[in-house]
mmCIF file of C-alpha atoms and ligand atoms in Angstrom:
data_model
loop_
_atom_site.group_PDB
_atom_site.id
_atom_site.type_symbol
_atom_site.label_atom_id
_atom_site.label_comp_id
_atom_site.label_asym_id
_atom_site.label_seq_id
_atom_site.Cartn_x
_atom_site.Cartn_y
_atom_site.Cartn_z
ATOM 1 C CA UNK A 1122 67.115 128.297 182.803
ATOM 2 C CA UNK A 1123 69.970 128.669 180.716
ATOM 3 C CA UNK A 1124 73.154 127.211 183.797
ATOM 4 C CA UNK A 1125 75.265 124.637 181.690
ATOM 5 C CA UNK A 1126 78.223 124.774 179.990
ATOM 6 C CA UNK A 1127 79.236 122.532 177.067
ATOM 7 C CA UNK A 1128 82.391 121.584 176.680
ATOM 8 C CA UNK A 1129 83.721 120.660 173.038
ATOM 9 C CA UNK A 1130 87.440 119.368 172.674
ATOM 10 C CA UNK A 1131 87.733 118.283 169.144
ATOM 11 C CA UNK A 1132 91.383 116.313 168.876
ATOM 12 C CA UNK A 1133 92.742 114.888 165.206
ATOM 13 C CA UNK A 1134 90.329 111.993 164.931
ATOM 14 C CA UNK A 1135 88.151 112.215 168.278
ATOM 15 C CA UNK A 1136 85.540 114.526 169.741
ATOM 16 C CA UNK A 1137 85.254 114.438 173.393
ATOM 17 C CA UNK A 1138 82.113 116.538 175.037
ATOM 18 C CA UNK A 1139 80.894 116.986 178.509
ATOM 19 C CA UNK A 1140 77.433 119.447 179.543
ATOM 20 C CA UNK A 1141 78.532 120.918 183.122
ATOM 21 C CA UNK A 1142 75.967 122.140 185.248
ATOM 22 C CA UNK A 1143 77.787 125.594 186.585
ATOM 23 C CA UNK A 1144 76.518 125.786 189.908
ATOM 24 C CA UNK A 1145 76.354 122.010 190.823
ATOM 25 C CA UNK A 1146 79.695 121.284 188.471
ATOM 26 C CA UNK A 1147 77.411 118.340 188.314
ATOM 27 C CA UNK A 1148 78.403 116.262 184.715
ATOM 28 C CA UNK A 1149 75.081 116.417 183.236
ATOM 29 C CA UNK A 1150 76.080 114.496 179.645
ATOM 30 C CA UNK A 1151 79.355 113.043 178.557
ATOM 31 C CA UNK A 1152 81.229 110.837 175.644
ATOM 32 C CA UNK A 1153 83.066 111.103 172.763
ATOM 33 C CA UNK A 1154 83.105 110.025 169.028
ATOM 34 C CA UNK A 1155 86.505 108.756 167.997
ATOM 35 C CA UNK A 1156 88.178 106.605 165.142
ATOM 36 C CA UNK A 1157 86.494 109.470 163.184
ATOM 37 C CA UNK A 1158 87.014 109.122 159.133
ATOM 38 C CA UNK A 1159 87.549 105.633 159.438
ATOM 39 C CA UNK A 1160 84.885 102.221 159.014
ATOM 40 C CA UNK A 1161 85.193 101.865 162.981
ATOM 41 C CA UNK A 1162 84.119 105.584 163.833
ATOM 42 C CA UNK A 1163 81.506 105.420 166.935
ATOM 43 C CA UNK A 1164 79.720 107.959 168.552
ATOM 44 C CA UNK A 1165 79.503 106.987 172.351
ATOM 45 C CA UNK A 1166 77.000 109.411 175.201
ATOM 46 C CA UNK A 1167 76.534 108.808 178.651
ATOM 47 C CA UNK A 1168 73.714 109.725 180.532
ATOM 48 C CA UNK A 1169 73.289 109.111 183.591
ATOM 49 C CA UNK A 1170 73.751 105.400 184.085
ATOM 50 C CA UNK A 1171 72.856 105.024 180.472
ATOM 51 C CA UNK A 1172 75.453 104.325 177.671
ATOM 52 C CA UNK A 1173 74.591 104.311 174.193
ATOM 53 C CA UNK A 1174 76.973 103.853 171.450
ATOM 54 C CA UNK A 1175 76.296 104.510 168.047
ATOM 55 C CA UNK A 1176 78.672 103.431 165.030
ATOM 56 C CA UNK A 1177 78.770 106.382 162.066
ATOM 57 C CA UNK A 1178 81.259 104.712 159.213
ATOM 58 C CA UNK A 1179 83.515 107.011 158.040
ATOM 59 C CA UNK A 1180 81.884 109.796 160.044
ATOM 60 C CA UNK A 1181 84.014 112.670 160.498
ATOM 61 C CA UNK A 1182 83.923 115.696 163.101
ATOM 62 C CA UNK A 1183 80.622 117.318 161.416
ATOM 63 C CA UNK A 1184 78.798 114.222 161.615
ATOM 64 C CA UNK A 1185 80.431 113.780 165.395
ATOM 65 C CA UNK A 1186 79.320 117.290 166.320
ATOM 66 C CA UNK A 1187 75.815 116.879 164.963
ATOM 67 C CA UNK A 1188 75.055 113.564 166.366
ATOM 68 C CA UNK A 1189 76.258 114.937 169.875
ATOM 69 C CA UNK A 1190 73.846 118.383 169.819
ATOM 70 C CA UNK A 1191 70.874 115.854 168.337
ATOM 71 C CA UNK A 1192 71.736 113.399 172.312
ATOM 72 C CA UNK A 1193 71.629 116.866 173.729
ATOM 73 C CA UNK A 1194 68.301 118.157 172.348
ATOM 74 C CA UNK A 1195 66.566 114.581 172.797
ATOM 75 C CA UNK A 1196 67.956 114.674 176.521
ATOM 76 C CA UNK A 1197 66.235 117.846 176.876
ATOM 77 C CA UNK A 1198 69.751 119.168 178.060
ATOM 78 C CA UNK A 1199 70.282 121.308 174.900
ATOM 79 C CA UNK A 1200 68.172 123.966 176.388
ATOM 80 C CA UNK A 1201 69.931 124.733 179.535
ATOM 81 C CA UNK A 1202 73.059 125.095 177.821
ATOM 82 C CA UNK A 1203 74.355 128.983 178.558
ATOM 83 C CA UNK A 1204 77.364 128.974 176.474
ATOM 84 C CA UNK A 1205 80.225 126.466 174.595
ATOM 85 C CA UNK A 1206 83.368 126.063 175.610
ATOM 86 C CA UNK A 1207 85.967 125.010 173.177
ATOM 87 C CA UNK A 1208 89.368 123.523 174.082
ATOM 88 C CA UNK A 1209 91.779 125.079 171.788
ATOM 89 C CA UNK A 1210 95.633 123.551 171.462
ATOM 90 C CA UNK A 1211 97.484 126.462 169.993
ATOM 91 C CA UNK A 1212 97.030 130.167 171.193
ATOM 92 C CA UNK A 1213 100.469 131.094 170.123
ATOM 93 C CA UNK A 1214 101.312 134.472 171.734
ATOM 94 C CA UNK A 1215 98.028 135.905 170.641
ATOM 95 C CA UNK A 1216 96.042 134.651 173.341
ATOM 96 C CA UNK A 1217 97.106 134.951 176.674
ATOM 97 C CA UNK A 1218 93.515 133.928 178.290
ATOM 98 C CA UNK A 1219 90.441 132.522 177.026
ATOM 99 C CA UNK A 1220 88.346 134.425 174.703
ATOM 100 C CA UNK A 1221 84.881 134.714 173.504
ATOM 101 C CA UNK A 1222 85.289 133.525 169.669
ATOM 102 C CA UNK A 1223 84.475 136.402 166.919
ATOM 103 C CA UNK A 1224 85.339 136.408 163.396
ATOM 104 C CA UNK A 1225 88.686 138.042 164.398
ATOM 105 C CA UNK A 1226 89.615 135.170 166.626
ATOM 106 C CA UNK A 1227 88.423 132.667 164.188
ATOM 107 C CA UNK A 1228 91.054 134.080 161.759
ATOM 108 C CA UNK A 1229 94.014 134.279 164.442
ATOM 109 C CA UNK A 1230 93.400 130.484 165.667
ATOM 110 C CA UNK A 1231 93.554 129.601 161.479
ATOM 111 C CA UNK A 1232 97.152 131.311 161.333
ATOM 112 C CA UNK A 1233 97.934 129.782 164.556
ATOM 113 C CA UNK A 1234 97.429 126.199 162.925
ATOM 114 C CA UNK A 1235 100.728 126.188 161.483
ATOM 115 C CA UNK A 1236 102.191 125.411 164.913
ATOM 116 C CA UNK A 1237 99.448 122.918 165.462
ATOM 117 C CA UNK A 1238 98.545 121.657 162.027
ATOM 118 C CA UNK A 1239 97.009 118.374 163.479
ATOM 119 C CA UNK A 1240 95.122 120.353 166.204
ATOM 120 C CA UNK A 1241 94.076 123.473 165.825
ATOM 121 C CA UNK A 1242 92.304 122.875 162.089
ATOM 122 C CA UNK A 1243 90.236 120.015 164.125
ATOM 123 C CA UNK A 1244 89.386 122.484 167.017
ATOM 124 C CA UNK A 1245 88.381 124.905 164.233
ATOM 125 C CA UNK A 1246 85.751 122.794 162.501
ATOM 126 C CA UNK A 1247 84.203 122.132 166.237
ATOM 127 C CA UNK A 1248 83.897 125.771 166.524
ATOM 128 C CA UNK A 1249 82.372 126.331 162.925
ATOM 129 C CA UNK A 1250 80.374 123.318 163.389
ATOM 130 C CA UNK A 1251 78.607 124.260 166.773
ATOM 131 C CA UNK A 1252 78.357 128.397 165.400
ATOM 132 C CA UNK A 1253 75.986 126.440 162.397
ATOM 133 C CA UNK A 1254 73.963 124.159 164.868
ATOM 134 C CA UNK A 1255 73.564 126.755 167.460
ATOM 135 C CA UNK A 1256 74.120 130.115 166.912
ATOM 136 C CA UNK A 1257 72.623 131.256 169.775
ATOM 137 C CA UNK A 1258 74.950 129.901 172.349
ATOM 138 C CA UNK A 1259 77.981 132.183 172.406
ATOM 139 C CA UNK A 1260 81.380 129.973 172.379
ATOM 140 C CA UNK A 1261 84.386 130.530 174.058
ATOM 141 C CA UNK A 1262 88.261 129.350 172.945
ATOM 142 C CA UNK A 1263 90.158 128.145 175.991
ATOM 143 C CA UNK A 1264 93.630 127.486 174.777
ATOM 144 C CA UNK A 1265 96.362 125.139 175.911
ATOM 145 C CA UNK A 1266 99.445 127.329 175.731
ATOM 146 C CA UNK A 1267 97.222 130.598 177.425
ATOM 147 C CA UNK A 1268 98.364 129.628 180.871
ATOM 148 C CA UNK A 1269 102.227 129.380 179.900
ATOM 149 C CA UNK A 1270 102.482 132.598 178.158
ATOM 150 C CA UNK A 1271 103.341 134.376 181.745
ATOM 151 C CA UNK A 1272 106.789 132.478 181.443
ATOM 152 C CA UNK A 1273 109.764 134.859 181.294
ATOM 153 C CA UNK A 1274 111.912 135.128 178.314
ATOM 154 C CA UNK A 1275 115.073 133.139 179.931
ATOM 155 C CA UNK A 1276 112.501 130.292 180.365
ATOM 156 C CA UNK A 1277 110.719 130.654 176.953
ATOM 157 C CA UNK A 1278 113.613 130.733 174.570
ATOM 158 C CA UNK A 1279 115.521 128.412 172.987
ATOM 159 C CA UNK A 1280 119.318 128.920 172.910
ATOM 160 C CA UNK A 1281 118.971 129.958 168.892
ATOM 161 C CA UNK A 1282 119.286 133.183 166.909
ATOM 162 C CA UNK A 1283 116.784 135.619 167.908
ATOM 163 C CA UNK A 1284 115.404 136.522 164.292
ATOM 164 C CA UNK A 1285 114.051 132.895 164.586
ATOM 165 C CA UNK A 1286 111.926 133.883 167.310
ATOM 166 C CA UNK A 1287 111.379 137.213 166.026
ATOM 167 C CA UNK A 1288 110.288 136.243 162.701
ATOM 168 C CA UNK A 1289 109.052 132.581 162.630
ATOM 169 C CA UNK A 1290 107.489 132.200 166.670
ATOM 170 C CA UNK A 1291 110.263 129.983 167.610
ATOM 171 C CA UNK A 1292 110.057 129.394 171.443
ATOM 172 C CA UNK A 1293 108.722 127.506 174.193
ATOM 173 C CA UNK A 1294 105.105 127.350 174.697
ATOM 174 C CA UNK A 1295 104.159 124.663 176.686
ATOM 175 C CA UNK A 1296 100.941 122.814 176.934
ATOM 176 C CA UNK A 1297 98.102 121.217 179.244
ATOM 177 C CA UNK A 1298 97.474 124.747 180.708
ATOM 178 C CA UNK A 1299 93.943 123.878 181.543
ATOM 179 C CA UNK A 1300 95.059 121.161 184.057
ATOM 180 C CA UNK A 1301 97.966 122.794 185.474
ATOM 181 C CA UNK A 1302 96.007 125.992 186.130
ATOM 182 C CA UNK A 1303 93.241 123.892 188.106
ATOM 183 C CA UNK A 1304 95.622 121.517 190.170
ATOM 184 C CA UNK A 1305 97.507 124.722 191.429
ATOM 185 C CA UNK A 1306 93.719 126.089 192.222
ATOM 186 C CA UNK A 1307 93.417 122.755 193.966
ATOM 187 C CA UNK A 1308 96.683 122.437 195.947
ATOM 188 C CA UNK A 1309 96.423 125.937 197.253
ATOM 189 C CA UNK A 1310 92.557 125.105 198.420
ATOM 190 C CA UNK A 1311 93.750 122.065 200.023
ATOM 191 C CA UNK A 1312 96.801 123.322 202.182
ATOM 192 C CA UNK A 1313 94.747 126.221 203.008
ATOM 193 C CA UNK A 1314 96.908 129.200 201.174
ATOM 194 C CA UNK A 1315 96.345 131.812 198.871
ATOM 195 C CA UNK A 1316 97.016 130.929 195.614
ATOM 196 C CA UNK A 1317 98.388 134.666 195.353
ATOM 197 C CA UNK A 1318 101.373 133.755 197.516
ATOM 198 C CA UNK A 1319 101.800 129.837 196.426
ATOM 199 C CA UNK A 1320 104.986 127.574 194.678
ATOM 200 C CA UNK A 1321 103.949 124.720 193.125
ATOM 201 C CA UNK A 1322 105.299 122.285 190.685
ATOM 202 C CA UNK A 1323 102.421 120.305 189.076
ATOM 203 C CA UNK A 1324 103.612 116.962 187.408
ATOM 204 C CA UNK A 1325 100.524 116.257 184.983
ATOM 205 C CA UNK A 1326 101.007 112.974 184.160
ATOM 206 C CA UNK A 1327 99.099 110.917 181.612
ATOM 207 C CA UNK A 1328 99.440 109.572 177.878
ATOM 208 C CA UNK A 1329 101.131 112.694 177.623
ATOM 209 C CA UNK A 1330 102.874 113.974 180.673
ATOM 210 C CA UNK A 1331 104.587 117.673 181.416
ATOM 211 C CA UNK A 1332 105.183 119.360 184.436
ATOM 212 C CA UNK A 1333 105.124 123.177 185.389
ATOM 213 C CA UNK A 1334 106.517 125.761 188.089
ATOM 214 C CA UNK A 1335 103.916 127.480 189.199
ATOM 215 C CA UNK A 1336 104.182 130.964 191.372
ATOM 216 C CA UNK A 1337 101.197 132.675 192.662
ATOM 217 C CA UNK A 1338 99.136 131.174 190.174
ATOM 218 C CA UNK A 1339 101.153 132.119 187.358
ATOM 219 C CA UNK A 1340 103.377 129.695 185.367
ATOM 220 C CA UNK A 1341 107.012 130.611 185.259
ATOM 221 C CA UNK A 1342 108.514 127.802 183.807
ATOM 222 C CA UNK A 1343 107.485 124.212 182.324
ATOM 223 C CA UNK A 1344 108.711 120.968 180.167
ATOM 224 C CA UNK A 1345 106.749 120.786 176.973
ATOM 225 C CA UNK A 1346 108.088 123.527 174.606
ATOM 226 C CA UNK A 1347 107.434 124.383 170.712
ATOM 227 C CA UNK A 1348 105.369 121.275 170.264
ATOM 228 C CA UNK A 1349 103.866 118.713 173.218
ATOM 229 C CA UNK A 1350 107.213 116.225 172.032
ATOM 230 C CA UNK A 1351 109.499 118.472 174.381
ATOM 231 C CA UNK A 1352 110.193 117.151 178.032
ATOM 232 C CA UNK A 1353 109.408 114.186 179.920
ATOM 233 C CA UNK A 1354 109.235 110.752 178.561
ATOM 234 C CA UNK A 1355 105.266 110.150 178.140
ATOM 235 C CA UNK A 1356 103.216 106.986 176.927
ATOM 236 C CA UNK A 1357 104.226 107.321 172.721
ATOM 237 C CA UNK A 1358 106.321 110.197 173.135
ATOM 238 C CA UNK A 1359 110.247 110.732 173.614
ATOM 239 C CA UNK A 1360 110.317 113.726 175.410
ATOM 240 C CA UNK A 1361 113.744 115.713 174.870
ATOM 241 C CA UNK A 1362 116.080 114.192 172.503
ATOM 242 C CA UNK A 1363 118.962 115.468 171.119
ATOM 243 C CA UNK A 1364 118.049 117.352 167.807
ATOM 244 C CA UNK A 1365 121.347 115.699 166.232
ATOM 245 C CA UNK A 1366 119.260 112.515 166.406
ATOM 246 C CA UNK A 1367 117.001 114.054 163.424
ATOM 247 C CA UNK A 1368 119.166 114.086 160.322
ATOM 248 C CA UNK A 1369 121.256 110.817 161.827
ATOM 249 C CA UNK A 1370 117.936 108.764 161.838
ATOM 250 C CA UNK A 1371 116.459 110.243 159.204
ATOM 251 C CA UNK A 1372 119.892 108.350 157.351
ATOM 252 C CA UNK A 1373 119.765 105.202 159.339
ATOM 253 C CA UNK A 1374 116.105 104.770 159.029
ATOM 254 C CA UNK A 1375 116.556 105.964 155.597
ATOM 255 C CA UNK A 1376 112.830 108.070 156.031
ATOM 256 C CA UNK A 1377 112.204 111.828 155.816
ATOM 257 C CA UNK A 1378 112.558 113.958 158.918
ATOM 258 C CA UNK A 1379 108.534 114.046 159.267
ATOM 259 C CA UNK A 1380 108.446 110.282 159.294
ATOM 260 C CA UNK A 1381 111.603 110.063 162.200
ATOM 261 C CA UNK A 1382 109.508 112.921 163.930
ATOM 262 C CA UNK A 1383 106.841 110.864 163.598
ATOM 263 C CA UNK A 1384 108.222 107.899 165.254
ATOM 264 C CA UNK A 1385 109.143 109.891 168.345
ATOM 265 C CA UNK A 1386 105.653 111.119 168.625
ATOM 266 C CA UNK A 1387 104.047 107.544 167.996
ATOM 267 C CA UNK A 1388 106.419 104.742 168.900
ATOM 268 C CA UNK A 1389 108.604 105.971 171.703
ATOM 269 C CA UNK A 1390 108.106 106.773 175.046
ATOM 270 C CA UNK A 1391 107.258 103.955 177.499
ATOM 271 C CA UNK A 1392 106.015 101.934 174.268
ATOM 272 C CA UNK A 1393 109.284 102.193 172.905
ATOM 273 C CA UNK A 1394 111.478 102.022 175.759
ATOM 274 C CA UNK A 1395 109.572 98.717 176.699
ATOM 275 C CA UNK A 1396 108.566 97.191 173.402
ATOM 276 C CA UNK A 1397 105.197 96.360 175.235
ATOM 277 C CA UNK A 1398 102.906 99.378 175.965
ATOM 278 C CA UNK A 1399 102.208 102.928 176.614
ATOM 279 C CA UNK A 1400 100.133 102.424 179.205
ATOM 280 C CA UNK A 1401 101.730 102.724 182.599
ATOM 281 C CA UNK A 1402 99.062 100.044 184.339
ATOM 282 C CA UNK A 1403 100.091 97.260 181.834
ATOM 283 C CA UNK A 1404 103.882 98.013 182.198
ATOM 284 C CA UNK A 1405 103.296 98.107 186.210
ATOM 285 C CA UNK A 1406 101.769 94.945 186.276
ATOM 286 C CA UNK A 1407 104.236 93.433 183.921
ATOM 287 C CA UNK A 1408 107.677 95.003 185.733
ATOM 288 C CA UNK A 1409 105.923 93.073 188.970
ATOM 289 C CA UNK A 1410 105.638 90.207 186.857
ATOM 290 C CA UNK A 1411 109.379 90.357 186.034
ATOM 291 C CA UNK A 1412 109.367 91.897 182.745
ATOM 292 C CA UNK A 1413 112.915 93.771 182.412
ATOM 293 C CA UNK A 1414 111.558 95.805 179.602
ATOM 294 C CA UNK A 1415 108.800 97.205 181.445
ATOM 295 C CA UNK A 1416 110.901 98.179 184.493
ATOM 296 C CA UNK A 1417 113.629 100.001 182.914
ATOM 297 C CA UNK A 1418 110.885 101.775 180.967
ATOM 298 C CA UNK A 1419 109.236 102.964 184.202
ATOM 299 C CA UNK A 1420 112.924 103.574 185.237
ATOM 300 C CA UNK A 1421 113.363 106.043 182.526
ATOM 301 C CA UNK A 1422 110.126 107.972 183.101
ATOM 302 C CA UNK A 1423 110.740 108.057 186.803
ATOM 303 C CA UNK A 1424 114.515 109.552 186.639
ATOM 304 C CA UNK A 1425 113.432 112.114 183.712
ATOM 305 C CA UNK A 1426 110.395 112.946 185.915
ATOM 306 C CA UNK A 1427 112.459 113.881 189.024
ATOM 307 C CA UNK A 1428 115.094 115.397 187.037
ATOM 308 C CA UNK A 1429 112.744 117.815 185.336
ATOM 309 C CA UNK A 1430 111.349 118.446 188.736
ATOM 310 C CA UNK A 1431 114.542 119.508 189.884
ATOM 311 C CA UNK A 1432 115.213 121.934 187.314
ATOM 312 C CA UNK A 1433 111.833 123.654 187.798
ATOM 313 C CA UNK A 1434 112.387 124.257 191.235
ATOM 314 C CA UNK A 1435 115.216 126.965 190.336
ATOM 315 C CA UNK A 1436 112.604 129.092 189.235
ATOM 316 C CA UNK A 1437 110.582 129.205 192.637
ATOM 317 C CA UNK A 1438 111.891 130.903 195.711
ATOM 318 C CA UNK A 1439 110.656 128.373 197.849
ATOM 319 C CA UNK A 1440 108.472 124.903 197.701
ATOM 320 C CA UNK A 1441 105.008 124.989 198.907
ATOM 321 C CA UNK A 1442 104.303 121.436 197.138
ATOM 322 C CA UNK A 1443 104.657 119.341 194.302
ATOM 323 C CA UNK A 1444 101.454 118.030 192.851
ATOM 324 C CA UNK A 1445 100.719 114.922 191.423
ATOM 325 C CA UNK A 1446 98.487 114.489 188.694
ATOM 326 C CA UNK A 1447 96.751 113.318 185.626
ATOM 327 C CA UNK A 1448 95.824 109.020 184.680
ATOM 328 C CA UNK A 1449 99.442 107.928 186.366
ATOM 329 C CA UNK A 1450 99.785 111.436 188.921
ATOM 330 C CA UNK A 1451 96.425 110.233 190.627
ATOM 331 C CA UNK A 1452 97.058 106.356 190.683
ATOM 332 C CA UNK A 1453 100.262 104.944 190.463
ATOM 333 C CA UNK A 1454 101.645 104.723 193.538
ATOM 334 C CA UNK A 1455 104.860 103.281 192.354
ATOM 335 C CA UNK A 1456 105.818 106.180 190.252
ATOM 336 C CA UNK A 1457 104.838 108.641 192.988
ATOM 337 C CA UNK A 1458 106.774 106.598 195.354
ATOM 338 C CA UNK A 1459 109.933 106.290 192.940
ATOM 339 C CA UNK A 1460 109.539 109.791 192.228
ATOM 340 C CA UNK A 1461 109.556 111.042 195.786
ATOM 341 C CA UNK A 1462 112.681 109.312 196.668
ATOM 342 C CA UNK A 1463 114.810 110.334 193.680
ATOM 343 C CA UNK A 1464 114.068 113.804 194.818
ATOM 344 C CA UNK A 1465 115.268 113.842 198.883
ATOM 345 C CA UNK A 1466 118.067 116.321 197.692
ATOM 346 C CA UNK A 1467 114.602 118.546 197.647
ATOM 347 C CA UNK A 1468 113.609 117.500 200.916
ATOM 348 C CA UNK A 1469 110.623 114.813 199.826
ATOM 349 C CA UNK A 1470 109.819 112.159 201.837
ATOM 350 C CA UNK A 1471 107.145 109.680 201.027
ATOM 351 C CA UNK A 1472 104.170 108.556 203.697
ATOM 352 C CA UNK A 1473 103.489 105.461 202.322
ATOM 353 C CA UNK A 1474 100.375 104.673 203.776
ATOM 354 C CA UNK A 1475 98.773 107.771 202.653
ATOM 355 C CA UNK A 1476 100.256 107.286 199.397
ATOM 356 C CA UNK A 1477 98.526 104.000 198.911
ATOM 357 C CA UNK A 1478 95.157 105.543 200.365
ATOM 358 C CA UNK A 1479 95.764 108.450 196.794
ATOM 359 C CA UNK A 1480 94.146 106.167 194.122
ATOM 360 C CA UNK A 1481 91.024 106.277 192.386
ATOM 361 C CA UNK A 1482 89.703 110.072 192.553
ATOM 362 C CA UNK A 1483 91.084 110.433 196.377
ATOM 363 C CA UNK A 1484 93.384 113.784 196.801
ATOM 364 C CA UNK A 1485 95.399 114.471 199.619
ATOM 365 C CA UNK A 1486 99.425 115.030 200.898
ATOM 366 C CA UNK A 1487 101.382 112.046 200.365
ATOM 367 C CA UNK A 1488 104.595 112.956 202.067
ATOM 368 C CA UNK A 1489 105.666 112.278 205.540
ATOM 369 C CA UNK A 1490 105.772 115.277 208.218
ATOM 370 C CA UNK A 1491 108.789 116.117 207.789
ATOM 371 C CA UNK A 1492 109.207 116.314 204.103
ATOM 372 C CA UNK A 1493 108.351 118.747 201.581
ATOM 373 C CA UNK A 1494 104.799 118.695 201.253
ATOM 374 C CA UNK A 1495 103.705 116.196 198.023
ATOM 375 C CA UNK A 1496 99.922 116.315 196.942
ATOM 376 C CA UNK A 1497 97.835 114.382 194.797
ATOM 377 C CA UNK A 1498 95.311 116.510 193.103
ATOM 378 C CA UNK A 1499 92.389 115.048 190.652
ATOM 379 C CA UNK A 1500 92.538 117.422 187.648
ATOM 380 C CA UNK A 1501 89.351 118.480 185.754
ATOM 381 C CA UNK A 1502 90.218 120.347 183.010
ATOM 382 C CA UNK A 1503 86.565 120.254 181.298
ATOM 383 C CA UNK A 1504 85.468 121.661 184.359
ATOM 384 C CA UNK A 1505 88.165 124.692 184.211
ATOM 385 C CA UNK A 1506 87.472 125.060 180.477
ATOM 386 C CA UNK A 1507 83.877 125.547 181.752
ATOM 387 C CA UNK A 1508 84.193 127.512 184.678
ATOM 388 C CA UNK A 1509 86.461 129.719 182.136
ATOM 389 C CA UNK A 1510 83.930 130.036 179.676
ATOM 390 C CA UNK A 1511 81.672 131.428 182.115
ATOM 391 C CA UNK A 1512 84.358 133.607 183.532
ATOM 392 C CA UNK A 1513 85.090 135.268 180.105
ATOM 393 C CA UNK A 1514 81.425 136.020 179.387
ATOM 394 C CA UNK A 1515 80.130 137.583 182.425
ATOM 395 C CA UNK A 1516 82.920 139.795 181.950
ATOM 396 C CA UNK A 1517 82.013 141.188 178.974
ATOM 397 C CA UNK A 1518 78.596 141.714 179.598
ATOM 398 C CA UNK A 1519 80.337 143.821 182.997
ATOM 399 C CA UNK A 1520 82.666 145.202 180.400
ATOM 400 C CA UNK A 1521 79.545 146.239 178.339
ATOM 401 C CA UNK A 1522 77.804 147.747 181.542
ATOM 402 C CA UNK A 1523 81.027 150.071 181.782
HETATM 403 P P1 LIG B 2535 95.548 109.906 181.321
HETATM 404 O O1 LIG B 2535 96.073 110.428 179.585
HETATM 405 O O2 LIG B 2535 95.543 111.425 181.907
HETATM 406 O O3 LIG B 2535 94.092 109.515 181.112
HETATM 407 O O4 LIG B 2535 96.151 108.777 182.009
HETATM 408 C C1 LIG B 2535 96.456 107.752 181.133
HETATM 409 C C2 LIG B 2535 97.729 106.681 182.313
HETATM 410 O O5 LIG B 2535 97.190 106.592 183.437
HETATM 411 C C3 LIG B 2535 97.886 105.634 181.403
HETATM 412 O O6 LIG B 2535 99.072 105.591 181.626
HETATM 413 C C4 LIG B 2535 97.401 104.389 182.310
HETATM 414 O O7 LIG B 2535 97.893 103.601 182.540
HETATM 415 C C5 LIG B 2535 97.914 105.012 183.738
HETATM 416 N N1 LIG B 2535 96.983 104.847 184.597
HETATM 417 C C6 LIG B 2535 95.646 105.013 185.229
HETATM 418 N N2 LIG B 2535 95.542 104.120 186.158
HETATM 419 C C7 LIG B 2535 96.491 104.000 186.586
HETATM 420 C C8 LIG B 2535 96.373 102.773 187.812
HETATM 421 N N3 LIG B 2535 96.288 102.516 188.441
HETATM 422 N N4 LIG B 2535 98.004 102.354 187.969
HETATM 423 C C9 LIG B 2535 99.094 102.875 186.765
HETATM 424 N N5 LIG B 2535 98.489 103.584 186.049
HETATM 425 C C10 LIG B 2535 97.342 104.230 185.970
#
């Protein structure tokens, strides 16, 4: 029976995959290939309790996808797969929702690559390889940007000349769409209110972090912009900086603008501020042991987050809940506590006991009875992609019947 969806997420040097049973939403098999195109390239397959690691020195995306496909065949899972859902980073304004992949769709994803030169080409490689290996499986593209295509112009435009938008696509696109979409659905479910009449701010806090204002299930503002560098302070990304820094730093560091952008993406954020680590767990432990740099990095992270949440609130008529998700949002009691303390202006007050309980996969309410509601919800981007893949294919079948 064809009842599972294979979800593929090709990054610039990694391929993550999950095979999800549609009905039960159970994870049949998952894993990742990482450090691609290096001597240390390795593919890890998790099947039940068993984890197998296979070295594939200098292996690239094609070898990784082949290895994943073989593992699925050997485990007898391939025959259960109904479709493949691909995470695609940038769909620009061309894609406002997920789509069945056709040659025309592939061409458009290729055209969007100028907006995401590290990611879209990797996503395309994954799609083409999967098409070669299993031409009978329908394939769907689910875009990180699509959920934010409902932003109104005042939220997506930068204060720059309009021809830059019209001629070159200069605007805010937003990312992490599958996560924001998934957790706003979860939040509505947790509160027992219809998504179609809801107002949320979702904070996806992981190694990459972004927050979004979501009204009636539609994104109306978000912190990431033209690229995923804009917005919150992240693991290694700076978040918002003054564009005037670029020429100044290029001169001071005797680097090209591209090299400076590289440093803002990979050497900044929590890592740059603390001089210690990009990892919130490491920083929390270090701060508790008196490391001043780690403590300061956490304070900057929280201040910028609370400030962004305040700014996002102006896009909503009311706030039904603030929703924390992502590795930090789902596990860091301390970051949530500090953030809510900074947000008393929006009526937030932590329930410390409930907050301490919401870790390691436990979702729930972490605000006091008198407070504006704050929730922890567990994100599942893979499940969102799998669900969307089946929905898009079902709609296509219905459409053919019209
Ligand atoms: P993600 O990118 O969503 O996997 O999130 C990764 C981030 O979550 C890293 O900064 C981790 O340190 C952080 N994280 C995971 N577990 C914890 C924890 N128990 N306490 C604090 N941060 C955590």
